[in-house]
């Protein structure tokens, strides 16, 4: 190797090192500790609840219950390229290949204890909230049959237009019911002061998370939404704890530092795109490389911001949380979704949008064709829809999708008709 | 002389029954031309997709609820709005609407059952120009105290929406009258199912006569069912070879093919757990309380569909009871491809039917865009043979 080539590779290496997000390490530690604790609690007298990603977790934390998230685990199995074999186990038991692959993988893993961490610890009870989809309550019914444990359903009917009072009241009634359910499960009494504390931390963490995401409004963007997908694990799983607050404080500092120093996540950022839907977990690395090569940064997405809560009334935390959980992104009509997409596009200054049509997730994907058109109508920017599945790679056609993404990016600067 | 008289009467009756059944079968095969005629005759049809629709409210407003159960057709418009991985009911219904084939409708009512219906409502509203669009948001926790007040409010809100569209109030006595008409229909449907159980009418004909009600004014259907029942009740079972008794469970049967093939293959449907069948007419609306509350209460306590949660065991218990009561020797699950609520329930229902009752089951998935009667036949035939041990 000649001297200057060696120097160049040295430089490149140093540059890569500089651009790497350091908080990822802290996050891995946090999540490893969390999973170790959760796995270690199996068979002890600590309560473990399996819970859906959009469900109110604060009450669990306030009752010292360990929350476990099959969806987070599913993403992990997907990223580790292990979810297909778990899905196949469920399919062997008669679960259709057309069901959500998180659900199939989870059922498979419950049966075989398979996956990168040897399965999730057995639940003492289950909590499902259908604010993200109706799949989850069917899936959790199956888990309830399988583990023979109680299931609490927090039912959040679909919100059209503004949240109607009778719907808010239904959510509030269930929030109180949820607390009674937890009292019964844990044989502990509801401690309002404790709950207020958890709720405050949850809010604080979610405000920090929002700020972290907002850092990407800056050019060059200090991270991509793929990084956000990874960094969001603690806000999804453990919001309400001090560790999570500390963690996001650290992330925010790092992002601000990057902005100050002008460190972008990509060596060069020519285009900025918005991402819609859950990531294609098993393909993150390849897609990441492709976008880097195309000098394209996915600066924002509709998914990670689902965990930025607003409007919690500290005086009435249960009531206001009930409302917030009912109005999450997937539980509102297409017009409201279009507004949200438009506002992201404007805030983050994107050149276009990529939508992952995710055959696992109907509430997220049906309507995308209309949303894509609406996006272009409102912003004048193009949108590309790619067909895939978040963790079932058997539906993925890499060559075709990469070609489509390349063509899309190459045509970004052409005027839209 | 006397004997001849009886025979003649019996023959005339059989003819009349056949006329009614044939008419109903024709409707089932393709209700859409008939719906267009309804409009010409001055009716105001409103499309409904789901058995949870409070049809009484539409009826009281002078509208005629008609059920849209998809159609066997290849798609020309819907693919630009719906991905291929959603059920063919949503896809073919939307396709008809976008193609202008349903222009005789005043609009449609979307009841929140599954994720597909919830999004279909938005897509439909944004891309069609029907004067009326109704939404009814339902809880999934049916039969639990906590959800009833919400449901009652939703029914009231739905009523206000219909009133707004109709440009006039729906009076309580009109609504009570409609409730009465629909309750009568439910009683007649029960009688029809009893007649089928006694062997006085076959499964295909009974289903056709029940379904016909989806595409006509309810009063007319009541009259028709009444005429039919008068002619068949007490007539006893028609002589003929023993048929293999089957139960069909699932969502809707868009065409009569499944029931026809079952008959052709020497079997018959002796009961069903379909949302266009037994689940549709289960439970009455209480006529002694306020109509809105009574309508909500019925939805809340009727047998629930797989898209609703009652208690995790109830579907199996009910299926067991139905299988035992009807003497079915096999269960055919007939569902739409991609239909999550139904697909999730399949494994445990099938396993327990087999283990606890030794009743075998068959799963048939329907995709109306690529409907194949031949395939249906082959699979049914093999299934029936395993039961008869041929
Ligand atoms: S259907 Fe969608 S929202 Fe529901 S569990 Fe699957 S991926 Fe999540
Ligand atoms: S068939 Fe299934 S997916 Fe389709 S509308 Fe009915 S419940 Fe929904």
Short mmCIF file of N, CA, C and O in Angstrom, two decimals, chain B residues 257-342:
data_model
loop_
_atom_site.label_atom_id
_atom_site.label_comp_id
_atom_site.label_asym_id
_atom_site.label_seq_id
_atom_site.Cartn_x
_atom_site.Cartn_y
_atom_site.Cartn_z
N UNK B 257 -72.18 -20.71 -4.77
CA UNK B 257 -71.39 -21.86 -5.22
C UNK B 257 -71.06 -22.86 -4.12
O UNK B 257 -71.19 -24.07 -4.30
N UNK B 258 -70.62 -22.37 -2.98
CA UNK B 258 -70.22 -23.28 -1.91
C UNK B 258 -71.40 -24.17 -1.50
O UNK B 258 -71.27 -25.39 -1.44
N UNK B 259 -72.54 -23.55 -1.26
CA UNK B 259 -73.71 -24.31 -0.81
C UNK B 259 -74.19 -25.26 -1.92
O UNK B 259 -74.60 -26.39 -1.65
N UNK B 260 -74.11 -24.81 -3.14
CA UNK B 260 -74.52 -25.65 -4.28
C UNK B 260 -73.63 -26.88 -4.38
O UNK B 260 -74.11 -28.01 -4.51
N UNK B 261 -72.33 -26.64 -4.30
CA UNK B 261 -71.38 -27.75 -4.44
C UNK B 261 -71.57 -28.75 -3.31
O UNK B 261 -71.51 -29.97 -3.52
N UNK B 262 -71.81 -28.25 -2.13
CA UNK B 262 -72.02 -29.15 -0.99
C UNK B 262 -73.20 -30.09 -1.27
O UNK B 262 -73.13 -31.29 -1.06
N UNK B 263 -74.27 -29.50 -1.82
CA UNK B 263 -75.44 -30.33 -2.16
C UNK B 263 -75.09 -31.34 -3.25
O UNK B 263 -75.39 -32.53 -3.15
N UNK B 264 -74.43 -30.83 -4.28
CA UNK B 264 -74.06 -31.69 -5.40
C UNK B 264 -73.22 -32.87 -4.96
O UNK B 264 -73.28 -33.94 -5.54
N UNK B 265 -72.41 -32.64 -3.93
CA UNK B 265 -71.48 -33.69 -3.50
C UNK B 265 -72.09 -34.59 -2.43
O UNK B 265 -71.37 -35.31 -1.73
N UNK B 266 -73.39 -34.52 -2.27
CA UNK B 266 -74.06 -35.45 -1.37
C UNK B 266 -74.02 -35.04 0.09
O UNK B 266 -74.24 -35.85 0.98
N UNK B 267 -73.74 -33.80 0.33
CA UNK B 267 -73.76 -33.32 1.72
C UNK B 267 -74.77 -32.19 1.81
O UNK B 267 -75.42 -31.84 0.83
N UNK B 268 -74.95 -31.63 3.00
CA UNK B 268 -75.79 -30.44 3.12
C UNK B 268 -75.37 -29.62 4.33
O UNK B 268 -74.80 -30.15 5.29
N UNK B 269 -75.66 -28.34 4.25
CA UNK B 269 -75.33 -27.46 5.36
C UNK B 269 -76.48 -27.50 6.36
O UNK B 269 -77.61 -27.16 6.04
N UNK B 270 -76.18 -27.93 7.59
CA UNK B 270 -77.26 -28.05 8.57
C UNK B 270 -77.27 -26.90 9.57
O UNK B 270 -78.24 -26.68 10.27
N UNK B 271 -76.18 -26.15 9.64
CA UNK B 271 -76.20 -24.92 10.43
C UNK B 271 -74.99 -24.08 9.99
O UNK B 271 -74.13 -24.59 9.26
N UNK B 272 -74.98 -22.84 10.41
CA UNK B 272 -73.84 -22.01 10.02
C UNK B 272 -73.47 -21.05 11.13
O UNK B 272 -74.24 -20.80 12.06
N UNK B 273 -72.26 -20.55 11.01
CA UNK B 273 -71.75 -19.52 11.89
C UNK B 273 -71.15 -18.47 10.95
O UNK B 273 -69.96 -18.28 10.88
N UNK B 274 -72.04 -17.86 10.18
CA UNK B 274 -71.62 -16.91 9.15
C UNK B 274 -72.15 -15.52 9.49
O UNK B 274 -73.21 -15.40 10.11
N UNK B 275 -71.45 -14.49 9.04
CA UNK B 275 -72.00 -13.17 9.36
C UNK B 275 -73.09 -12.77 8.38
O UNK B 275 -73.73 -11.74 8.56
N UNK B 276 -73.33 -13.59 7.36
CA UNK B 276 -74.53 -13.34 6.56
C UNK B 276 -75.62 -14.34 6.93
O UNK B 276 -76.67 -14.38 6.32
N UNK B 277 -75.36 -15.17 7.93
CA UNK B 277 -76.32 -16.20 8.31
C UNK B 277 -76.73 -16.06 9.77
O UNK B 277 -77.29 -15.07 10.18
N UNK B 278 -76.37 -17.09 10.53
CA UNK B 278 -76.83 -17.15 11.91
C UNK B 278 -76.43 -15.92 12.73
O UNK B 278 -77.20 -15.42 13.54
N UNK B 279 -75.20 -15.46 12.51
CA UNK B 279 -74.75 -14.32 13.32
C UNK B 279 -75.51 -13.04 12.97
O UNK B 279 -75.57 -12.10 13.76
N UNK B 280 -76.10 -13.01 11.79
CA UNK B 280 -76.82 -11.80 11.37
C UNK B 280 -78.10 -11.59 12.18
O UNK B 280 -78.43 -10.48 12.57
N UNK B 281 -78.84 -12.67 12.40
CA UNK B 281 -80.16 -12.45 13.01
C UNK B 281 -80.21 -12.83 14.48
O UNK B 281 -81.27 -12.81 15.10
N UNK B 282 -79.06 -13.13 15.06
CA UNK B 282 -79.06 -13.53 16.46
C UNK B 282 -79.51 -12.37 17.36
O UNK B 282 -79.07 -11.25 17.19
N UNK B 283 -80.32 -12.68 18.34
CA UNK B 283 -80.78 -11.75 19.39
C UNK B 283 -81.73 -10.68 18.86
O UNK B 283 -81.59 -10.19 17.73
N UNK B 284 -82.68 -10.33 19.70
CA UNK B 284 -83.71 -9.35 19.31
C UNK B 284 -83.40 -8.00 19.90
O UNK B 284 -82.66 -7.88 20.88
N UNK B 285 -84.00 -6.98 19.30
CA UNK B 285 -83.91 -5.64 19.88
C UNK B 285 -85.08 -5.52 20.85
O UNK B 285 -86.23 -5.76 20.49
N UNK B 286 -84.77 -5.16 22.08
CA UNK B 286 -85.80 -5.04 23.11
C UNK B 286 -86.77 -3.91 22.74
O UNK B 286 -86.37 -2.76 22.63
N UNK B 287 -88.04 -4.27 22.58
CA UNK B 287 -88.99 -3.26 22.11
C UNK B 287 -89.59 -2.46 23.25
O UNK B 287 -90.41 -1.57 23.05
N UNK B 288 -89.18 -2.78 24.49
CA UNK B 288 -89.79 -2.05 25.61
C UNK B 288 -88.91 -0.90 26.11
O UNK B 288 -89.30 -0.13 26.94
N UNK B 289 -87.67 -0.80 25.58
CA UNK B 289 -86.87 0.35 26.03
C UNK B 289 -86.62 1.31 24.87
O UNK B 289 -87.06 1.05 23.74
N UNK B 290 -85.91 2.39 25.13
CA UNK B 290 -85.72 3.39 24.08
C UNK B 290 -84.97 2.74 22.91
O UNK B 290 -84.04 1.95 23.10
N UNK B 291 -85.41 3.04 21.67
CA UNK B 291 -84.88 2.29 20.53
C UNK B 291 -83.37 2.38 20.36
O UNK B 291 -82.72 1.38 20.04
N UNK B 292 -82.79 3.55 20.60
CA UNK B 292 -81.34 3.65 20.42
C UNK B 292 -80.60 2.75 21.41
O UNK B 292 -79.67 2.04 21.06
N UNK B 293 -81.05 2.86 22.67
CA UNK B 293 -80.38 2.03 23.68
C UNK B 293 -80.58 0.55 23.39
O UNK B 293 -79.66 -0.25 23.56
N UNK B 294 -81.77 0.23 22.93
CA UNK B 294 -82.05 -1.18 22.65
C UNK B 294 -81.21 -1.68 21.47
O UNK B 294 -80.73 -2.81 21.46
N UNK B 295 -81.04 -0.81 20.47
CA UNK B 295 -80.21 -1.20 19.32
C UNK B 295 -78.76 -1.42 19.75
O UNK B 295 -78.12 -2.39 19.35
N UNK B 296 -78.28 -0.51 20.58
CA UNK B 296 -76.90 -0.64 21.07
C UNK B 296 -76.77 -1.93 21.89
O UNK B 296 -75.83 -2.70 21.72
N UNK B 297 -77.74 -2.15 22.72
CA UNK B 297 -77.70 -3.31 23.61
C UNK B 297 -77.66 -4.61 22.80
O UNK B 297 -76.93 -5.54 23.13
N UNK B 298 -78.43 -4.65 21.74
CA UNK B 298 -78.45 -5.89 20.95
C UNK B 298 -77.07 -6.16 20.34
O UNK B 298 -76.54 -7.27 20.43
N UNK B 299 -76.48 -5.14 19.76
CA UNK B 299 -75.15 -5.32 19.16
C UNK B 299 -74.17 -5.82 20.19
O UNK B 299 -73.28 -6.60 19.92
N UNK B 300 -74.37 -5.31 21.37
CA UNK B 300 -73.42 -5.53 22.45
C UNK B 300 -73.54 -6.94 23.04
O UNK B 300 -72.57 -7.52 23.49
N UNK B 301 -74.77 -7.48 22.95
CA UNK B 301 -74.93 -8.80 23.56
C UNK B 301 -75.15 -9.95 22.58
O UNK B 301 -75.18 -11.10 22.96
N UNK B 302 -75.29 -9.63 21.30
CA UNK B 302 -75.48 -10.70 20.32
C UNK B 302 -74.19 -11.53 20.22
O UNK B 302 -73.14 -11.12 20.74
N UNK B 303 -74.24 -12.65 19.53
CA UNK B 303 -73.00 -13.43 19.39
C UNK B 303 -72.02 -12.53 18.67
O UNK B 303 -72.38 -11.83 17.73
N UNK B 304 -70.81 -12.49 19.15
CA UNK B 304 -69.93 -11.53 18.53
C UNK B 304 -69.16 -12.13 17.37
O UNK B 304 -69.03 -13.33 17.24
N UNK B 305 -68.72 -11.24 16.50
CA UNK B 305 -67.97 -11.70 15.35
C UNK B 305 -66.50 -11.76 15.76
O UNK B 305 -66.12 -11.18 16.77
N UNK B 306 -65.66 -12.46 15.02
CA UNK B 306 -64.27 -12.61 15.43
C UNK B 306 -63.52 -11.27 15.51
O UNK B 306 -62.46 -11.20 16.12
N UNK B 307 -64.07 -10.22 14.91
CA UNK B 307 -63.41 -8.93 15.00
C UNK B 307 -63.72 -8.23 16.32
O UNK B 307 -63.28 -7.12 16.55
N UNK B 308 -64.48 -8.89 17.18
CA UNK B 308 -64.81 -8.32 18.49
C UNK B 308 -64.32 -9.25 19.58
O UNK B 308 -64.22 -10.46 19.40
N UNK B 309 -64.12 -8.64 20.74
CA UNK B 309 -63.64 -9.44 21.87
C UNK B 309 -64.76 -9.57 22.89
O UNK B 309 -65.34 -8.60 23.31
N UNK B 310 -65.08 -10.78 23.29
CA UNK B 310 -66.06 -10.90 24.36
C UNK B 310 -65.36 -11.58 25.50
O UNK B 310 -65.04 -11.02 26.51
N UNK B 311 -65.13 -12.85 25.31
CA UNK B 311 -64.29 -13.53 26.27
C UNK B 311 -63.64 -14.58 25.41
O UNK B 311 -64.24 -15.05 24.46
N UNK B 312 -62.40 -14.89 25.68
CA UNK B 312 -61.61 -15.63 24.71
C UNK B 312 -62.13 -17.03 24.39
O UNK B 312 -61.75 -17.62 23.43
N UNK B 313 -63.01 -17.54 25.19
CA UNK B 313 -63.48 -18.89 24.93
C UNK B 313 -64.80 -18.97 24.18
O UNK B 313 -65.14 -19.99 23.63
N UNK B 314 -65.54 -17.84 24.16
CA UNK B 314 -66.94 -18.01 23.77
C UNK B 314 -67.16 -18.57 22.37
O UNK B 314 -68.10 -19.29 22.13
N UNK B 315 -66.26 -18.25 21.45
CA UNK B 315 -66.50 -18.73 20.08
C UNK B 315 -66.46 -20.24 20.02
O UNK B 315 -67.26 -20.86 19.33
N UNK B 316 -65.51 -20.80 20.72
CA UNK B 316 -65.42 -22.26 20.65
C UNK B 316 -66.65 -22.90 21.32
O UNK B 316 -67.24 -23.83 20.77
N UNK B 317 -67.01 -22.40 22.49
CA UNK B 317 -68.18 -22.95 23.20
C UNK B 317 -69.40 -22.94 22.28
O UNK B 317 -70.15 -23.92 22.21
N UNK B 318 -69.56 -21.81 21.62
CA UNK B 318 -70.76 -21.69 20.78
C UNK B 318 -70.70 -22.66 19.61
O UNK B 318 -71.69 -23.30 19.27
N UNK B 319 -69.52 -22.78 19.05
CA UNK B 319 -69.36 -23.67 17.92
C UNK B 319 -69.66 -25.11 18.34
O UNK B 319 -70.33 -25.86 17.64
N UNK B 320 -69.17 -25.47 19.53
CA UNK B 320 -69.42 -26.82 20.05
C UNK B 320 -70.93 -27.05 20.15
O UNK B 320 -71.46 -28.06 19.70
N UNK B 321 -71.61 -26.06 20.73
CA UNK B 321 -73.05 -26.22 20.91
C UNK B 321 -73.73 -26.38 19.56
O UNK B 321 -74.58 -27.25 19.37
N UNK B 322 -73.32 -25.56 18.61
CA UNK B 322 -73.96 -25.63 17.29
C UNK B 322 -73.69 -26.96 16.60
O UNK B 322 -74.57 -27.53 15.98
N UNK B 323 -72.47 -27.44 16.75
CA UNK B 323 -72.12 -28.71 16.11
C UNK B 323 -72.93 -29.84 16.74
O UNK B 323 -73.52 -30.68 16.06
N UNK B 324 -73.01 -29.82 18.08
CA UNK B 324 -73.75 -30.87 18.78
C UNK B 324 -75.23 -30.82 18.40
O UNK B 324 -75.83 -31.83 18.08
N UNK B 325 -75.81 -29.61 18.48
CA UNK B 325 -77.25 -29.49 18.22
C UNK B 325 -77.61 -29.86 16.79
O UNK B 325 -78.66 -30.45 16.55
N UNK B 326 -76.75 -29.49 15.86
CA UNK B 326 -77.11 -29.73 14.47
C UNK B 326 -76.70 -31.11 13.99
O UNK B 326 -77.12 -31.55 12.94
N UNK B 327 -75.83 -31.77 14.75
CA UNK B 327 -75.35 -33.08 14.35
C UNK B 327 -74.36 -33.03 13.20
O UNK B 327 -74.16 -34.03 12.49
N UNK B 328 -73.74 -31.86 13.00
CA UNK B 328 -72.79 -31.74 11.89
C UNK B 328 -71.62 -32.70 12.08
O UNK B 328 -71.14 -32.89 13.19
N UNK B 329 -71.19 -33.28 10.97
CA UNK B 329 -70.09 -34.24 11.03
C UNK B 329 -68.76 -33.62 10.60
O UNK B 329 -67.71 -34.24 10.63
N UNK B 330 -68.86 -32.39 10.14
CA UNK B 330 -67.65 -31.70 9.72
C UNK B 330 -67.91 -30.20 9.67
O UNK B 330 -69.07 -29.78 9.56
N UNK B 331 -66.85 -29.42 9.79
CA UNK B 331 -67.00 -27.97 9.75
C UNK B 331 -66.18 -27.42 8.58
O UNK B 331 -65.00 -27.75 8.43
N UNK B 332 -66.82 -26.62 7.75
CA UNK B 332 -66.10 -25.95 6.67
C UNK B 332 -65.90 -24.49 7.06
O UNK B 332 -66.87 -23.76 7.27
N UNK B 333 -64.64 -24.08 7.22
CA UNK B 333 -64.36 -22.67 7.48
C UNK B 333 -64.20 -21.98 6.13
O UNK B 333 -63.31 -22.32 5.36
N UNK B 334 -65.09 -21.06 5.87
CA UNK B 334 -65.07 -20.37 4.59
C UNK B 334 -64.78 -18.91 4.85
O UNK B 334 -65.60 -18.20 5.43
N UNK B 335 -63.59 -18.47 4.49
CA UNK B 335 -63.27 -17.08 4.79
C UNK B 335 -62.53 -16.38 3.67
O UNK B 335 -62.09 -17.00 2.72
N UNK B 336 -62.44 -15.09 3.83
CA UNK B 336 -61.75 -14.28 2.85
C UNK B 336 -60.25 -14.38 3.11
O UNK B 336 -59.83 -14.29 4.25
N UNK B 337 -59.48 -14.53 2.05
CA UNK B 337 -58.04 -14.44 2.22
C UNK B 337 -57.72 -13.08 2.82
O UNK B 337 -58.42 -12.10 2.55
N UNK B 338 -56.70 -13.04 3.64
CA UNK B 338 -56.22 -11.81 4.29
C UNK B 338 -57.13 -11.29 5.39
O UNK B 338 -56.92 -10.20 5.90
N UNK B 339 -58.13 -12.05 5.76
CA UNK B 339 -59.04 -11.57 6.81
C UNK B 339 -58.47 -11.95 8.17
O UNK B 339 -58.62 -13.08 8.62
N UNK B 340 -57.81 -10.99 8.82
CA UNK B 340 -57.10 -11.29 10.07
C UNK B 340 -58.00 -11.82 11.19
O UNK B 340 -57.65 -12.81 11.82
N UNK B 341 -59.12 -11.16 11.46
CA UNK B 341 -59.92 -11.63 12.61
C UNK B 341 -60.27 -13.12 12.49
O UNK B 341 -60.17 -13.86 13.46
N UNK B 342 -60.66 -13.53 11.31
CA UNK B 342 -61.03 -14.93 11.13
C UNK B 342 -59.80 -15.84 11.13
O UNK B 342 -59.82 -16.91 11.72
#
